[in-house]
Each structure stands twice: as structure tokens, then as C-alpha cells.
Coordinates of C-alpha atoms and ligand atoms in Angstrom, one line a residue:
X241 CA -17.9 -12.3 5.5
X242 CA -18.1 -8.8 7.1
X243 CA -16.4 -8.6 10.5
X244 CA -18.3 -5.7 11.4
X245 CA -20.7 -6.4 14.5
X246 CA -18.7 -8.9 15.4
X247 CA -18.5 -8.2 19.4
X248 CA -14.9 -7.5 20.8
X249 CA -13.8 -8.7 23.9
X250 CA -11.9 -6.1 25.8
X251 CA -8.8 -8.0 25.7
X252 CA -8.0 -10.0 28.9
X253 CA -5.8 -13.1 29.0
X254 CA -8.6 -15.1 28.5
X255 CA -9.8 -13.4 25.8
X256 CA -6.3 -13.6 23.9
X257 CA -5.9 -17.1 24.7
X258 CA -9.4 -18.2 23.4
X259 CA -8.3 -16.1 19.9
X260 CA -5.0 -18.0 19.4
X261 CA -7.0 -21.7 20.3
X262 CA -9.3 -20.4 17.5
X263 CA -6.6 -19.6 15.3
X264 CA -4.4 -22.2 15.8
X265 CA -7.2 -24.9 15.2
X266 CA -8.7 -23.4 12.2
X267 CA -5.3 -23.2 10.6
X268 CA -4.3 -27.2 11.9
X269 CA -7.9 -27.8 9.8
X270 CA -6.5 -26.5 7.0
X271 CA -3.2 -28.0 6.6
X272 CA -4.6 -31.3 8.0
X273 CA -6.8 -31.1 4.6
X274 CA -3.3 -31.2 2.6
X275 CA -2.3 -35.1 1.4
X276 CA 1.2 -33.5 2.9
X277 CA 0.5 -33.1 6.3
X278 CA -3.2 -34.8 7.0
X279 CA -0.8 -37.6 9.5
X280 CA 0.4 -34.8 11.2
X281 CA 0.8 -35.6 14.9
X282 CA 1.0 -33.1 17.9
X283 CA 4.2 -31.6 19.1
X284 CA 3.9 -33.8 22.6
X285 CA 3.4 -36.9 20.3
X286 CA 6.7 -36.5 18.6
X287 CA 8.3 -35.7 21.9
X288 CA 7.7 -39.2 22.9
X289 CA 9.1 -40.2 19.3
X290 CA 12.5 -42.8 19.5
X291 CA 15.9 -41.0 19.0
X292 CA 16.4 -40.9 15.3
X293 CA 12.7 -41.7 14.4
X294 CA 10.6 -39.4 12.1
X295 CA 8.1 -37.0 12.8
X296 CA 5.6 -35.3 11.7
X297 CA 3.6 -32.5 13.9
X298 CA 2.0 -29.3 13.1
X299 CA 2.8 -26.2 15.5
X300 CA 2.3 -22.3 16.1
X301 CA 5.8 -20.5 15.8
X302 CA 6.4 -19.4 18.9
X303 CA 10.2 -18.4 18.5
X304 CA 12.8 -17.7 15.4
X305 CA 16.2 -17.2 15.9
X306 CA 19.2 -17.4 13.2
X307 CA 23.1 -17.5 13.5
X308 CA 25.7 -20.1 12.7
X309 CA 24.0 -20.4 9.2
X310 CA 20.9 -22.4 10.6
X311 CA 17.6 -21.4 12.1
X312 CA 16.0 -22.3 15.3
X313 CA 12.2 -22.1 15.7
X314 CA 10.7 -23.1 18.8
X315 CA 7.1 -24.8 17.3
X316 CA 4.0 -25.2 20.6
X317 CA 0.6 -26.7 20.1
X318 CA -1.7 -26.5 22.9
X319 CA -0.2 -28.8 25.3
X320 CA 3.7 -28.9 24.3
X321 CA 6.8 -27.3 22.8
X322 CA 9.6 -27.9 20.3
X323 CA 13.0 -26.7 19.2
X324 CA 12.8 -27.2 15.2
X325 CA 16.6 -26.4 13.3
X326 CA 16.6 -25.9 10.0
X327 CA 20.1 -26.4 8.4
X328 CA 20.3 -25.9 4.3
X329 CA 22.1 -29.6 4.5
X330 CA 19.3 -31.3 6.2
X331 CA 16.7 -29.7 3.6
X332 CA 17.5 -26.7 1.7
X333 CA 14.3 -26.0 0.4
X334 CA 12.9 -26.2 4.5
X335 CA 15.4 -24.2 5.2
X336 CA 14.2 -20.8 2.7
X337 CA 10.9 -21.3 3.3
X338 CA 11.5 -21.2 7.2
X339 CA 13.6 -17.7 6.3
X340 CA 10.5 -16.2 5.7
X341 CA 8.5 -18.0 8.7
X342 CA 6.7 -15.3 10.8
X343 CA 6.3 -15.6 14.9
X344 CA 2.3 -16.7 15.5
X345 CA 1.6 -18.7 12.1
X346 CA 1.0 -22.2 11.7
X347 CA 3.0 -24.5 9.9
X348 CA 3.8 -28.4 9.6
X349 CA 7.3 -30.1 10.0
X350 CA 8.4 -33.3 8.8
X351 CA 11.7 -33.3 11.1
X352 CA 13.9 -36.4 12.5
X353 CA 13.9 -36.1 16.5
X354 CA 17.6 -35.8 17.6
X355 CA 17.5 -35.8 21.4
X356 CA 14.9 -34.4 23.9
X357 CA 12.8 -31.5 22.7
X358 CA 15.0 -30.8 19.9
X359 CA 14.6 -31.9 15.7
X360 CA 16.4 -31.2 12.7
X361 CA 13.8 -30.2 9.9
X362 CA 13.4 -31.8 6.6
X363 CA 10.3 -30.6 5.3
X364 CA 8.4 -27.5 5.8
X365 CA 4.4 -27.0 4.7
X366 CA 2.0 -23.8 5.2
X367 CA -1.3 -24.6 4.9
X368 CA -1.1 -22.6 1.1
X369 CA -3.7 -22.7 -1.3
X370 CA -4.5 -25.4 -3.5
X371 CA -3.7 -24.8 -6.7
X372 CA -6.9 -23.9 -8.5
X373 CA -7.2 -22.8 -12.4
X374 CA -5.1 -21.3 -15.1
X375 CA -3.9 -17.8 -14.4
X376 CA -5.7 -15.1 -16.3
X377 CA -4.5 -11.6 -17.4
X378 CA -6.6 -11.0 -20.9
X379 CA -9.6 -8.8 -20.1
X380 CA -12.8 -9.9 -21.7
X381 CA -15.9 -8.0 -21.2
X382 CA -18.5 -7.1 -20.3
X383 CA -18.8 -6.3 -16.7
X384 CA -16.1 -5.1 -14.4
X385 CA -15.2 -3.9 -10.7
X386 CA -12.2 -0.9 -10.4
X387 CA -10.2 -1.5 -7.9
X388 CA -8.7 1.4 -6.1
X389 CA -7.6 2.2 -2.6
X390 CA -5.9 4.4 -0.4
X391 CA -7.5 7.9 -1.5
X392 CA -6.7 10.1 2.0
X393 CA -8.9 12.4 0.8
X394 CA -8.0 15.4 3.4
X395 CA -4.9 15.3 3.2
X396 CA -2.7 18.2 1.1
X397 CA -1.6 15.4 -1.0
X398 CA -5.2 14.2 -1.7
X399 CA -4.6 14.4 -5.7
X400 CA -7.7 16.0 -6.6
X401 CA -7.0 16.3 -10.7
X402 CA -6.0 12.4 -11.2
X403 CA -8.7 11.3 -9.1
X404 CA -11.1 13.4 -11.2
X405 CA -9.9 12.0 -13.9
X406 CA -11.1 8.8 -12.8
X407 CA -14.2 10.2 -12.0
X408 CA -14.5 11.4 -15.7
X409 CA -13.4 8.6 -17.2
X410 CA -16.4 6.3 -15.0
X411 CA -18.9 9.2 -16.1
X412 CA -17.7 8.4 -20.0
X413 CA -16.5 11.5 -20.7
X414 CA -12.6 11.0 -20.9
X415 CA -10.5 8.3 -22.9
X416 CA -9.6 6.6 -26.0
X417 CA -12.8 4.8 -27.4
X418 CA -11.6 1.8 -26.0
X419 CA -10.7 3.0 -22.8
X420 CA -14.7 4.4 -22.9
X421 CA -16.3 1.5 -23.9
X422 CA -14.4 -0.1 -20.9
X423 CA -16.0 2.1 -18.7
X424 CA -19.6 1.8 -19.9
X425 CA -19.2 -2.2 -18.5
X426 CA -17.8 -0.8 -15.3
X427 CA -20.9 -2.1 -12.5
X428 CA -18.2 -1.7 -9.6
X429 CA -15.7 0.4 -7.7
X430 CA -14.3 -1.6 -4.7
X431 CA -12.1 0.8 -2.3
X432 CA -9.5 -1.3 0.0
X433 CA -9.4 1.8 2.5
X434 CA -7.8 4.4 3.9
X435 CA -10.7 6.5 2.4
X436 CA -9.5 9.6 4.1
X437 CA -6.3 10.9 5.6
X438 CA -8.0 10.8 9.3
X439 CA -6.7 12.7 12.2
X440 CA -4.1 12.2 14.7
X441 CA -2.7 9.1 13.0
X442 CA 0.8 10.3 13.5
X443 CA 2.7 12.9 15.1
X444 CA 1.9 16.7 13.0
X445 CA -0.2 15.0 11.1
X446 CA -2.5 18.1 11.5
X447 CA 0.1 20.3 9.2
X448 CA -0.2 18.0 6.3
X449 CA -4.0 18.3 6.4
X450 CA -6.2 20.1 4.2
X451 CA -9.6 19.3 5.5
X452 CA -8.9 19.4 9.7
X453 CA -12.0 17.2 10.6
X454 CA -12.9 13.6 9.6
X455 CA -16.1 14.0 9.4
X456 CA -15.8 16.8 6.7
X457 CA -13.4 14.4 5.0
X458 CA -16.0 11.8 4.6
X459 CA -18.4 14.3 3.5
X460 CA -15.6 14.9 0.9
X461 CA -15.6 11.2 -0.1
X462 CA -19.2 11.3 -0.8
X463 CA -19.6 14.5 -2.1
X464 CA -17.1 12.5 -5.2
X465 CA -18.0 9.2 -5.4
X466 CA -21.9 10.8 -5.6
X467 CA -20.8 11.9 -9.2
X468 CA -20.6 8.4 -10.3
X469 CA -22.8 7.0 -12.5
X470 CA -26.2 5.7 -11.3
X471 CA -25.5 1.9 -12.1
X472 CA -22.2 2.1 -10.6
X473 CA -22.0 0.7 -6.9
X474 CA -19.3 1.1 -4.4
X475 CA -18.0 -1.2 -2.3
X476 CA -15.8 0.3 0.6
X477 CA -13.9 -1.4 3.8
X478 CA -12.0 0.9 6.3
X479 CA -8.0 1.1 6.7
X480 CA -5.6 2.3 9.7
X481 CA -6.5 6.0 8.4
X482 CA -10.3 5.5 8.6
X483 CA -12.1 6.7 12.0
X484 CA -12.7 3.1 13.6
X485 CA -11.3 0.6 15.7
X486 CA -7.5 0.0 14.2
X487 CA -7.1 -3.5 15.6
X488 CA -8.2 -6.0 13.0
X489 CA -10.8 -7.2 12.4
X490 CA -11.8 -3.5 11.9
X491 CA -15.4 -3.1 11.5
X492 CA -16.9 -0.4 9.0
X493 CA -16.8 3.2 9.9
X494 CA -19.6 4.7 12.1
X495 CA -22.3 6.4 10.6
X496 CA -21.2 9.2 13.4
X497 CA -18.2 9.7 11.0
X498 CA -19.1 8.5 7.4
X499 CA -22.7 9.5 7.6
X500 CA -22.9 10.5 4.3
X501 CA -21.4 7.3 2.8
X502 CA -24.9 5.9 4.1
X503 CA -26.8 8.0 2.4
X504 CA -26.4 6.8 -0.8
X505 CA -28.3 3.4 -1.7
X506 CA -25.7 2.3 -4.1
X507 CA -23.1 2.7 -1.3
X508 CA -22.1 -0.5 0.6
X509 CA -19.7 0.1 3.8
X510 CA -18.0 -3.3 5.4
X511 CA -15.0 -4.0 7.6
X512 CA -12.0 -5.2 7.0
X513 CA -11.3 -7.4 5.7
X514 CA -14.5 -8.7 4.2
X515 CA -14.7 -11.3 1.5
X516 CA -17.6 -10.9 -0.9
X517 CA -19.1 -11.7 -4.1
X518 CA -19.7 -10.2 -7.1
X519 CA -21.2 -11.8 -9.7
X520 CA -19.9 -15.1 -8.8
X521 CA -16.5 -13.9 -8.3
X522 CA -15.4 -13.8 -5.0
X523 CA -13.4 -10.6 -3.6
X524 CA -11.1 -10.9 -0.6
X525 CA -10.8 -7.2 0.4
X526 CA -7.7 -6.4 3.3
X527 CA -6.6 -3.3 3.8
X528 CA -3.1 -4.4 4.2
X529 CA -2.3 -2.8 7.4
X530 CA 0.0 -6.1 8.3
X531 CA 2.0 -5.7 5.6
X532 CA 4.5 -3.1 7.5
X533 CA 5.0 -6.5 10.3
X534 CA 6.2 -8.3 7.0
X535 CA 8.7 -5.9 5.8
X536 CA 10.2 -5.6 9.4
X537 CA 10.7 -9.1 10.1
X538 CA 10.7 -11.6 6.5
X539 CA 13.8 -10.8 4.9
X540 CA 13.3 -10.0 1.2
X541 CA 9.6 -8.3 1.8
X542 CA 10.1 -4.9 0.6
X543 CA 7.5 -1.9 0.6
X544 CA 8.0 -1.4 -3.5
X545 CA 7.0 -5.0 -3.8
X546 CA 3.1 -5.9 -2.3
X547 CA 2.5 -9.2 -4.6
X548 CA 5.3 -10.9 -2.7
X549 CA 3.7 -9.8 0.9
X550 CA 0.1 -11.5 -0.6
X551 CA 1.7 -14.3 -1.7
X552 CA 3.3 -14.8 1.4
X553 CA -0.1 -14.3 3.4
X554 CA -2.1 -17.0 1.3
X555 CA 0.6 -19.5 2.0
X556 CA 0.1 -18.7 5.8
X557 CA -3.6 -18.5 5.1
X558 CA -3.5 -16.0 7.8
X559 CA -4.1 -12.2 7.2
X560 CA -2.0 -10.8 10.4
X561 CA 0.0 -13.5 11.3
X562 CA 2.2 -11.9 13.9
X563 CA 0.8 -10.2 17.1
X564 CA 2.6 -7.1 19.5
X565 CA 4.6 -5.9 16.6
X566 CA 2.9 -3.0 14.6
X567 CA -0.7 -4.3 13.7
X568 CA -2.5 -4.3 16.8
X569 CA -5.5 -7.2 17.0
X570 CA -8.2 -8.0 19.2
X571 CA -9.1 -11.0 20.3
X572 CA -12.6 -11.8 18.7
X573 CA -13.8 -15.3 19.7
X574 CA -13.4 -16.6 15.9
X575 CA -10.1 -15.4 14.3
X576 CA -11.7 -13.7 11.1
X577 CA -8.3 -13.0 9.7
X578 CA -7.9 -16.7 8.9
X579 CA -8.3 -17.1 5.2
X580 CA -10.8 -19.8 5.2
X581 CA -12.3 -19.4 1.8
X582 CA -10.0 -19.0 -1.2
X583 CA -10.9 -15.7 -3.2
X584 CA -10.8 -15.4 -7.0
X585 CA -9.7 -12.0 -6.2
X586 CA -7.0 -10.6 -3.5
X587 CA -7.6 -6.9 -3.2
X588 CA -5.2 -4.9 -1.2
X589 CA -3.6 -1.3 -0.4
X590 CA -1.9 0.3 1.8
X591 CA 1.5 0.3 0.9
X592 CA 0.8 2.5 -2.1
X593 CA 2.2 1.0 -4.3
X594 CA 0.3 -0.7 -7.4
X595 CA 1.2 -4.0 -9.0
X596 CA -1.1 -7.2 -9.9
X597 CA 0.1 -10.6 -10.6
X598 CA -1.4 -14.0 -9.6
X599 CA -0.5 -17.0 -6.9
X600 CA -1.9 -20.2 -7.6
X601 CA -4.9 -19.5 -9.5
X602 CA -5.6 -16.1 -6.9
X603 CA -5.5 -12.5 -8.8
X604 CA -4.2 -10.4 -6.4
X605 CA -4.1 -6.6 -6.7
X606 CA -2.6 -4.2 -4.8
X607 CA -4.2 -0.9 -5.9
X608 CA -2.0 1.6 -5.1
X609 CA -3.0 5.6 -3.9
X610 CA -4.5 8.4 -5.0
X611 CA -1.8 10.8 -2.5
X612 CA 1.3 12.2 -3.5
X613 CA 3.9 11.2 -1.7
X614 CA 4.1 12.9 1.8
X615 CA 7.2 13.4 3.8
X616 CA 6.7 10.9 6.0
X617 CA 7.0 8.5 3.1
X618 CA 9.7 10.6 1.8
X619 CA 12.1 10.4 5.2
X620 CA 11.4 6.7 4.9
X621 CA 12.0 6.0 1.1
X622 CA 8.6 4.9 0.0
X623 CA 8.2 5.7 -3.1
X624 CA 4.1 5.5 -4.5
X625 CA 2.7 5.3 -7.3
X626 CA -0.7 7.2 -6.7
X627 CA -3.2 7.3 -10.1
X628 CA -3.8 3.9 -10.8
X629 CA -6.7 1.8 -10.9
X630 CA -7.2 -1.6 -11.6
X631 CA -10.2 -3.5 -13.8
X632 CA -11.2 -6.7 -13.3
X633 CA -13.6 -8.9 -15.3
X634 CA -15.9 -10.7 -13.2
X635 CA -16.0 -13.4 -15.9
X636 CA -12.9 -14.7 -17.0
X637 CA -11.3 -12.2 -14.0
X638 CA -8.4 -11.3 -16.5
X639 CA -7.4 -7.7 -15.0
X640 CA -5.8 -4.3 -17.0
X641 CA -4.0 -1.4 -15.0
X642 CA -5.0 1.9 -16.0
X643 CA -2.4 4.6 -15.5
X644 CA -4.2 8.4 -14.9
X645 CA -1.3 10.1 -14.7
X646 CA -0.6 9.5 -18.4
X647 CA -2.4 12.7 -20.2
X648 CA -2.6 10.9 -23.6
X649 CA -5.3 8.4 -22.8
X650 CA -7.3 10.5 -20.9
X651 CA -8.0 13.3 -23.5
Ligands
LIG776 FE1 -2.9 4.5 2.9
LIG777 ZN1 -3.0 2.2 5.2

């Protein structure tokens, strides 16, 4: 799945309400193929429910509010609405997972009808992913994908030494033997964006740039990735840096920009997200760029703590749940950023911050950065932790971090 070429609309009413039809029927699909909720009726169905009666009906959130230790969501399908309260008493377990509810995802409610539009909420159920296999973290051999991201190559903080590093360990010329034999089974490098640092992505951005002009940047970017080895393929999607479209789906950079990342056969631009599959194992790749929605408005989603925001996504099945906050999204006529197929693999950045850990069969890595910290992360207390690089087994899809900013190995 490449959401590149896929035509957007120019945004009218229309257009928006066609996208959250799509997305709220592709995501009722999904739950209704859960044991839990496949009776689910529709929100005006339960409003004709007896006093008292139970119901159960499947609904967008359109509204969250909290105070007086309970939570009121307001729950609309496409012909009605619904004031859902969660109360710890009524269902304590409903009542955390609704916490972390975000406005514009699509959930099922199990709830007893109290009077008139309103319900008290006994059971709460995202549309999740089944649970699949055994989680894996032993790396058996012998083919591999590194997974990196966020490089903003062009930017002061571009870390030119640790990513060269990586370069030299790929080429087989740094590392303990074992860290070298690794690298002679290494078929792919998958980039989760943010390739380069762009320009005029935030205010004075220009001061903290090395190279001024993004398409000398992505000259840059090839003129490195070109020294890896010839069996070595790269697999790259764009992120908010990147010089295209910033509302998701976004589609692959231009040649215009990133001609030279076209060049080169073994080179393989798509949007993002994309899902693909290597070897059998199939990638989800997402930026992440909805991840700073998530820290904003789910309480306990932190910027130091990605696996929690990606576990929280393929519970929602949903990519960018929440629309007019800080991840703008246009209104393509199927909503891509439904997670329709579950990956093996859930590759993201961003944040930059690494960390990998599993969800219900699902590796997910974030990759973390290959920039210092700048001072915009500094005046906001984001902490990264750039050199890093995760490999993956395509096999058994058991996954090892490699630290580069540890000397030692990489003599
Ligand atoms: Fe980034
Ligand atoms: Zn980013």
C-alpha cells in the first residue's frame, strides 16, 4: 500500500464528509469482525432502546469531556448521537481505557440506557488487533532490514561521524566480528522519514541549517546512502520535514526535490505511510507525525515513550485518529490511514526517540535520529537519542538495537 498518487481532493465539505463516512465504516468493519462487538447496533437503534435495557452500538467520538471523577463522550454514527458516561463504578476497566479515548476514532460501547440520549458505559472495545503469535526478540539470521529514521540531513545537527559510522559498519569495515557478520546479512535499510531537515518548517529554522536548499539536501542523502553496498536496497517514505504535501497520507517526495534518490535503482521512494513486504514479512512504515496529537490530548503519552503511542494507534487501528489539532489531513476518498492489514512490523520515527518492544504479536520500532538535539527540542524538554539503528530478521523477526555512539563496538 503506497498512498502516493492517490488523487487529493481540495478539501470541501464534501470532500471531508465522504473521508470520515470512509473512515468510520471501514473501522465499524473491523470491530464488527470482533466476537465482542459483531451485534453491535447503531447509535439511533439504542436510542429507541427501553429505559434500563442494554445496548450495544458502535460510534465515532465526537466529544470528551471529564470532571466530577467521570467522563462524558458524546458517540455519533451516521444518522444519530449519544451521551456515553463512564464512571470507575459502573466499569472501571471502561472507564481507563476511555481516559485515553481520542476525539474522531471509532469504538464500541456496551452501555445500559438511563434516560433519553444518555447511557452509563460498561464495556469499552477498539477495534485492536487480534492477537497473533508469540513475541520475538532473539535475532536469528540470515537476512535483515535496519531500521532508521529521522536523519535531517542539513541541518547543523545532522551528526555526520555516527551516521558514518553506520555507513562503515553496512560497508563491513567497522565492528566486533559479530557485529560484521551481522552486517554481511543486512539486504535492507528502511528510513521512516524526515530524510532531511527541510526549509521553513518552523520559525528561524534557516539559522540552524547547514545546507540552505532542499534540494542540495537530498543530493546530500544520496550522495551517502550511494556508499552502501551494491546488494543493499533502501526503502524510504517522507516525514513533516520532507519537501511534499504534510497532510497525511503524504505521498513520496517529488523527483523536482529528491531527484537524485531516483537515480539509483536500488533506491525505492513511497509515501507515508506505506505498508510493504519484505521477504514475507510485512512492514507498516508511519512517519509518526500524529504522535505530537497524542501527547497533547491522552494523558500518560509522553514524548520519551513512542511504544506506548503505537500501541495505542493499533488498538484504534487508525494512524491519525484526531483531525484540526496538529496533523493536518486531507480528505482522500478512502481513508489510507486505517490500519487494515496487521503488519509483522510497526516502523516509526519522529519523536526521536528509539525504543522497540511488541503489542500483540506486532514488533514495533521506533527508530530514533541521527540529529543532535536542537534547541527547539531543548526549550521543549525532548530529549533524543540520535545513533541508533534497529535490525530486524525477516524470518523469525526477533530485532537487536545497535547503539553508534558507543566507540567500543565500532573499532
Ligand atoms: Fe524528525
Ligand atoms: Zn518528524
Amino acid at each position: 500500500m503506497d498512498p502516493t498518487g492517490a488523487p487529493a481532493p481540495p478539501g470541501s465539505v464534501e470532500d471531508f464528509l465522504r473521508y470520515f463516512k470512509d473512515r468510520f465504516e471501514r473501522l465499524s468493519s473491523l470491530l464488527r469482525m470482533r466476537m465482542d462487538a459483531r451485534d453491535a447496533s447503531t447509535v439511533a437503534a439504542a436510542l429507541r432502546a427501553g429505559q434500563n435495557s442494554e445496548v450495544k452500538m458502535i460510534g465515532m467520538v465526537r466529544e470528551k469531556r471529564e470532571g466530577d471523577g467521570k467522563l462524558v463522550v458524546v458517540l455519533e454514527d451516521l444518522e444519530a448521537t449519544a451521551t456515553v458516561v463512564f464512571t470507575p463504578r459502573a466499569g472501571s476497566s471502561a472507564y481507563d481505557t476511555a481516559t485515553r479515548l481520542m476525539p474522531d476514532q471509532v469504538v464500541c460501547v456496551r452501555a445500559v440506557k438511563i434516560a433519553g440520549d444518555l447511557f452509563l458505559a460498561k464495556e469499552l472495545v477498539g477495534p485492536d488487533v487480534p492477537l497473533a503469535r508469540r513475541e520475538n526478540t532473539k535475532l536469528d539470521g540470515p537476512l535483515y532490514a535496519v531500521l532508521i529514521s529521522d536523519l535531517h540531513y542539513g541541518s547543523r545537527s545532522f551528526l555526520h561521524d555516527l551516521f558514518g559510522r553506520f555507513l562503515s559498519w553496512l560497508k563491513g569495515e567497522v565492528g566486533t566480528r559479530r557485529l560484521r557478520e551481522l552486517a554481511g546479512g543486512v539486504k535492507y535499510v528502511v528510513i521512516a522519514g524526515d530524510l532531511v531537515d527541510g526549509v521553513g518548517v518552523y520559525p528561524g529554522q534557516e539559522e540552524e541549517l547547514e545546507v540552505k536548499d532542499v534540494v542540495e539536501q537530498y543530493e546530500g542523502v544520496a550522495e551517502l546512502l550511494s556508499e552502501l553496498p551494491d546488494h543493499i536496497e533502501v526503502i524510504m517514505i517522507p516525514g513533516n520535514h520532507d519537501a511534499c504535501r504534510k497532510a497525511l497520507p503524504q505521498p513520496a517526495v517529488p523527483k523536482k526535490y529528491a531527484g537524485p534518490l531516483y537515480e539509483d535503482d536500488r533506491f525505492h521512494f513511497f509515501g507515508n505511510p506505506s505498508l510493504i513486504a519484505l521477504h514475507g514479512a510485512r512492514l507498516l512504515i508511519y512517519h509518526g507525525n500524529s504522535f505530537d496529537d497524542m501527547v497533547s490530548t491522552v494523558p500518560g503519552m509522553a514524548f520519551d515513550r513512542p511504544l506506548e503511542m503505537m500501541r495505542l494507534v493499533l488498538w484504534a487501528r487508525h494512524l491519525a485518529p484526531t483531525y484540526g489539532l496538529k496533523t493536518p489531513i486531507a480528505p482522500l476518498a478512502e481513508d489510507l490511514l486505517v490500519v487494515e492489514e496487521v503488519p509483522d512490523v510497526f516502523h516509526t520515527g519522529h519523536i526521536h526517540v528509539a525504543g522497540s518492544g511488541g503489542y500483540k504479536g506486532v514488533l514495533l520500532v521506533n527508530s530514533g535520529c541521527w540529529q543532535a538535539q536542537t534547541p527547539y527540542q531543548r526549550a521543549r524538554g525532548i530529549r533524543p537519542t540520535p545513533g541508533r539503528a534497529f535490525l530486524v530478521d525477516l524470518h523469525g523477526l526477533g530485532v537487536r538495537e545497535l547503539d553508534f555512539t558507543r566507540p567500543e563496538l565500532w573499532a
